[in-house]
Amino acid sequence: GLTAILELFPLLVPPTTQFLANASCLSSPSVSTLAHTTTEDSLSISFRCIAINYDSKKMLTVIAKTLNEGLDNMKETQRLVREVFPSNFPDVDKEVEANSAFGVLEGLPREAIYDLREQDGYMEKSKCFADYLRAVVSLQWQTNLFSTIIRAASQRSQDGGTGWGRNEREWKKELSSASFQSLLSRLSEFHHSAILESCRIRSNDNFESEFRERHIKSNKSILH
């Protein structure tokens, strides 16, 4: 059940144009996630129910593997975005090598999703960017599950009064392993760079006026 839930979520994220239209409508600082759907909530609840009674060490191993695969997928789709939407952003090669999201949005046209349909190669470009955002959304969800596992394991240790029993030693040993530290380093690097990139774009001198213009245009028919 655990592996099935992890594999199910990416399949439930909307396809290319529908996902981009949804992301465009949610372009607001007050929105914290692109995937705040009932589907995500249902899968998360199911996962928490499993985490309460499942072996903590095994869960950490499975989710760590999934996260590393998700980071690899995100890195590849991020590389393709930089390739399909080229820019003159400084030190771009260094950012790509470092798995950093900083500068990844620089090459995107400053237009609303529904105004890009007339451009050459729209479908290819929209698919490339949607694949990247879908990878980011999946990674975000997996990271939340990761913290759920650690909290559940810690709570179980406290409630059972077996702070350093055999099972507790195993999952706590995993937290101090080199592979776990490497995973956290990769997640932190992407998280920090993604926040920095979002702030960089939103602090652009023309961002507010462009946002208002897109909002006015959004009253017209939009192709999903």
Short mmCIF file of C-alpha atoms in Angstrom, two decimals:
data_model
loop_
_atom_site.label_atom_id
_atom_site.label_comp_id
_atom_site.label_asym_id
_atom_site.label_seq_id
_atom_site.Cartn_x
_atom_site.Cartn_y
_atom_site.Cartn_z
CA GLY A 1 0.00 0.00 0.00
CA LEU A 2 2.81 2.40 0.83
CA THR A 3 4.55 2.14 -2.54
CA ALA A 4 1.20 2.28 -4.37
CA ILE A 5 0.30 5.58 -2.70
CA LEU A 6 3.67 7.10 -3.58
CA GLU A 7 3.31 6.02 -7.20
CA LEU A 8 -0.31 7.13 -7.45
CA PHE A 9 0.07 10.83 -6.66
CA PRO A 10 2.04 11.90 -9.79
CA LEU A 11 -0.56 10.14 -11.95
CA LEU A 12 -3.35 12.22 -10.42
CA VAL A 13 -1.77 15.61 -11.13
CA PRO A 14 -3.61 17.28 -14.07
CA PRO A 15 -2.04 17.06 -17.55
CA THR A 16 -0.10 19.80 -19.34
CA THR A 17 -2.42 22.66 -20.34
CA GLN A 18 -4.94 21.96 -17.60
CA PHE A 19 -2.20 22.03 -14.98
CA LEU A 20 -0.71 25.27 -16.32
CA ALA A 21 -4.13 26.92 -16.40
CA ASN A 22 -4.65 25.86 -12.79
CA ALA A 23 -1.20 27.14 -11.79
CA SER A 24 -1.86 30.44 -13.54
CA CYS A 25 -5.12 30.95 -11.64
CA LEU A 26 -3.25 30.25 -8.40
CA SER A 27 -0.52 32.81 -9.05
CA SER A 28 -0.91 34.56 -5.72
CA PRO A 29 1.48 35.02 -2.76
CA SER A 30 -1.29 33.81 -0.43
CA VAL A 31 -1.37 30.37 -2.10
CA SER A 32 1.22 28.02 -0.61
CA THR A 33 0.82 25.00 -2.87
CA LEU A 34 -0.13 24.19 -6.44
CA ALA A 35 -1.67 20.86 -5.46
CA HIS A 36 -4.05 21.73 -2.61
CA THR A 37 -6.67 19.28 -3.84
CA THR A 38 -8.97 16.81 -2.15
CA THR A 39 -6.98 14.07 -3.88
CA GLU A 40 -3.78 15.16 -2.19
CA ASP A 41 -5.56 15.38 1.17
CA SER A 42 -7.03 11.89 0.80
CA LEU A 43 -3.69 10.31 -0.11
CA SER A 44 -1.95 12.13 2.72
CA ILE A 45 -4.50 10.87 5.25
CA SER A 46 -4.09 7.31 3.97
CA PHE A 47 -0.34 7.63 4.24
CA ARG A 48 -0.57 8.91 7.83
CA CYS A 49 -2.73 5.93 8.77
CA ILE A 50 -0.07 3.59 7.43
CA ALA A 51 2.72 5.52 9.16
CA ILE A 52 1.14 5.01 12.59
CA ASN A 53 1.69 1.25 12.55
CA TYR A 54 4.31 0.67 9.85
CA ASP A 55 7.97 -0.07 10.61
CA SER A 56 9.64 3.36 10.81
CA LYS A 57 12.97 2.22 9.40
CA LYS A 58 11.35 0.66 6.34
CA MET A 59 9.19 3.73 5.77
CA LEU A 60 12.18 6.06 5.95
CA THR A 61 14.07 3.89 3.48
CA VAL A 62 11.17 3.82 1.00
CA ILE A 63 10.42 7.55 1.16
CA ALA A 64 14.11 8.46 0.99
CA LYS A 65 14.45 6.42 -2.20
CA THR A 66 11.34 8.09 -3.64
CA LEU A 67 12.64 11.55 -2.74
CA ASN A 68 16.01 10.95 -4.36
CA GLU A 69 14.26 9.77 -7.53
CA GLY A 70 12.01 12.82 -7.36
CA LEU A 71 15.01 15.13 -7.03
CA ASP A 72 16.66 13.47 -10.02
CA ASN A 73 13.48 13.94 -12.06
CA MET A 74 13.17 17.55 -10.95
CA LYS A 75 16.80 18.23 -11.90
CA GLU A 76 16.30 16.81 -15.39
CA THR A 77 13.05 18.68 -16.07
CA GLN A 78 14.65 21.84 -14.68
CA ARG A 79 17.57 21.41 -17.09
CA LEU A 80 15.11 21.08 -19.98
CA VAL A 81 13.31 24.27 -18.94
CA ARG A 82 16.59 26.18 -19.08
CA GLU A 83 17.25 24.63 -22.49
CA VAL A 84 13.81 25.31 -24.01
CA PHE A 85 13.60 28.80 -22.44
CA PRO A 86 17.20 30.06 -22.78
CA SER A 87 18.30 33.23 -21.02
CA ASN A 88 21.40 35.30 -20.33
CA PHE A 89 21.17 34.67 -16.63
CA PRO A 90 24.69 34.84 -15.11
CA ASP A 91 26.42 31.66 -13.93
CA VAL A 92 23.61 29.49 -15.32
CA ASP A 93 25.96 26.52 -15.76
CA LYS A 94 26.90 26.71 -12.11
CA GLU A 95 23.24 26.81 -11.05
CA VAL A 96 22.41 23.76 -13.18
CA GLU A 97 25.31 21.79 -11.73
CA ALA A 98 24.25 22.67 -8.21
CA ASN A 99 20.60 21.54 -8.68
CA SER A 100 19.63 25.13 -7.98
CA ALA A 101 16.35 26.63 -9.17
CA PHE A 102 17.82 30.12 -9.11
CA GLY A 103 17.33 31.75 -12.51
CA VAL A 104 15.20 28.93 -13.95
CA LEU A 105 12.26 31.29 -14.64
CA GLU A 106 14.35 33.99 -16.29
CA GLY A 107 13.79 32.72 -19.83
CA LEU A 108 10.02 32.38 -19.54
CA PRO A 109 8.02 34.99 -21.49
CA ARG A 110 6.35 37.55 -19.26
CA GLU A 111 2.88 36.71 -20.52
CA ALA A 112 -0.17 34.87 -19.25
CA ILE A 113 -0.55 31.19 -20.08
CA TYR A 114 -3.52 31.87 -22.38
CA ASP A 115 -1.50 34.42 -24.42
CA LEU A 116 1.21 31.93 -25.31
CA ARG A 117 -0.92 29.79 -27.61
CA GLU A 118 -0.02 31.86 -30.66
CA GLN A 119 3.72 31.34 -30.21
CA ASP A 120 5.68 28.83 -32.26
CA GLY A 121 6.29 25.57 -30.44
CA TYR A 122 3.68 26.35 -27.80
CA MET A 123 2.79 22.72 -27.10
CA GLU A 124 6.41 21.67 -26.72
CA LYS A 125 7.19 24.61 -24.46
CA SER A 126 4.06 24.23 -22.35
CA LYS A 127 4.71 20.50 -21.89
CA CYS A 128 8.30 21.19 -20.84
CA PHE A 129 7.29 23.75 -18.22
CA ALA A 130 4.32 21.71 -17.00
CA ASP A 131 6.54 18.65 -16.55
CA TYR A 132 8.87 20.74 -14.41
CA LEU A 133 6.08 22.10 -12.21
CA ARG A 134 4.53 18.64 -11.89
CA ALA A 135 7.90 17.32 -10.71
CA VAL A 136 8.14 20.14 -8.16
CA VAL A 137 4.59 19.51 -6.89
CA SER A 138 5.28 15.79 -6.49
CA LEU A 139 8.51 16.55 -4.66
CA GLN A 140 6.71 18.95 -2.34
CA TRP A 141 4.11 16.31 -1.48
CA GLN A 142 6.77 13.63 -0.89
CA THR A 143 8.69 15.99 1.39
CA ASN A 144 5.58 16.54 3.49
CA LEU A 145 5.19 12.76 3.82
CA PHE A 146 8.83 12.53 4.85
CA SER A 147 8.23 14.85 7.80
CA THR A 148 5.04 12.92 8.63
CA ILE A 149 7.03 9.69 8.99
CA ILE A 150 9.59 11.26 11.31
CA ARG A 151 6.90 12.86 13.49
CA ALA A 152 4.92 9.61 13.67
CA ALA A 153 8.02 7.60 14.61
CA SER A 154 8.99 10.11 17.30
CA GLN A 155 5.47 10.17 18.75
CA ARG A 156 5.32 6.39 18.83
CA SER A 157 8.60 6.22 20.72
CA GLN A 158 7.36 8.72 23.30
CA ASP A 159 3.96 7.08 23.75
CA GLY A 160 5.44 3.61 24.12
CA GLY A 161 8.21 4.67 26.46
CA THR A 162 10.71 2.68 24.38
CA GLY A 163 12.96 5.54 23.37
CA TRP A 164 15.95 3.33 22.59
CA GLY A 165 14.49 -0.09 21.83
CA ARG A 166 15.75 -2.06 18.85
CA ASN A 167 13.23 -0.59 16.38
CA GLU A 168 13.86 2.94 17.62
CA ARG A 169 17.62 2.51 17.33
CA GLU A 170 17.25 1.43 13.70
CA TRP A 171 15.28 4.41 12.44
CA LYS A 172 17.23 6.89 14.55
CA LYS A 173 20.44 5.45 13.15
CA GLU A 174 19.05 6.14 9.69
CA LEU A 175 18.64 9.83 10.57
CA SER A 176 22.37 10.11 11.30
CA SER A 177 23.50 8.23 8.18
CA ALA A 178 25.49 9.87 5.38
CA SER A 179 22.75 9.08 2.84
CA PHE A 180 20.13 10.87 4.98
CA GLN A 181 22.38 13.93 5.34
CA SER A 182 22.96 13.95 1.59
CA LEU A 183 19.22 13.82 0.94
CA LEU A 184 18.51 16.68 3.34
CA SER A 185 21.28 18.70 1.72
CA ARG A 186 19.73 18.22 -1.74
CA LEU A 187 16.24 19.10 -0.49
CA SER A 188 17.47 22.18 1.36
CA GLU A 189 19.44 23.38 -1.63
CA PHE A 190 16.45 23.19 -3.93
CA HIS A 191 14.03 24.61 -1.35
CA HIS A 192 16.20 27.65 -0.62
CA SER A 193 16.93 28.34 -4.29
CA ALA A 194 13.24 27.97 -5.24
CA ILE A 195 12.19 30.52 -2.60
CA LEU A 196 14.96 32.86 -3.76
CA GLU A 197 13.87 32.50 -7.39
CA SER A 198 10.24 33.19 -6.50
CA CYS A 199 11.23 36.31 -4.56
CA ARG A 200 13.50 37.44 -7.42
CA ILE A 201 10.67 37.24 -9.94
CA ARG A 202 8.09 38.87 -7.67
CA SER A 203 10.45 41.74 -6.83
CA ASN A 204 10.79 42.64 -10.52
CA ASP A 205 9.82 46.27 -11.17
CA ASN A 206 7.09 45.29 -13.64
CA PHE A 207 5.70 42.29 -11.79
CA GLU A 208 2.71 44.02 -10.18
CA SER A 209 1.59 45.80 -13.35
CA GLU A 210 1.98 42.61 -15.42
CA PHE A 211 0.03 40.65 -12.80
CA ARG A 212 -2.84 43.16 -12.88
CA GLU A 213 -2.90 43.07 -16.69
CA ARG A 214 -3.10 39.26 -16.70
CA HIS A 215 -5.90 39.41 -14.14
CA ILE A 216 -7.94 41.74 -16.36
CA LYS A 217 -7.39 39.52 -19.40
CA SER A 218 -8.38 36.42 -17.46
CA ASN A 219 -12.04 37.29 -17.99
CA LYS A 220 -11.78 36.12 -21.57
CA SER A 221 -12.15 32.51 -22.68
CA ILE A 222 -9.21 30.30 -21.67
CA LEU A 223 -8.25 27.06 -23.41
CA HIS A 224 -7.58 24.35 -20.80
#
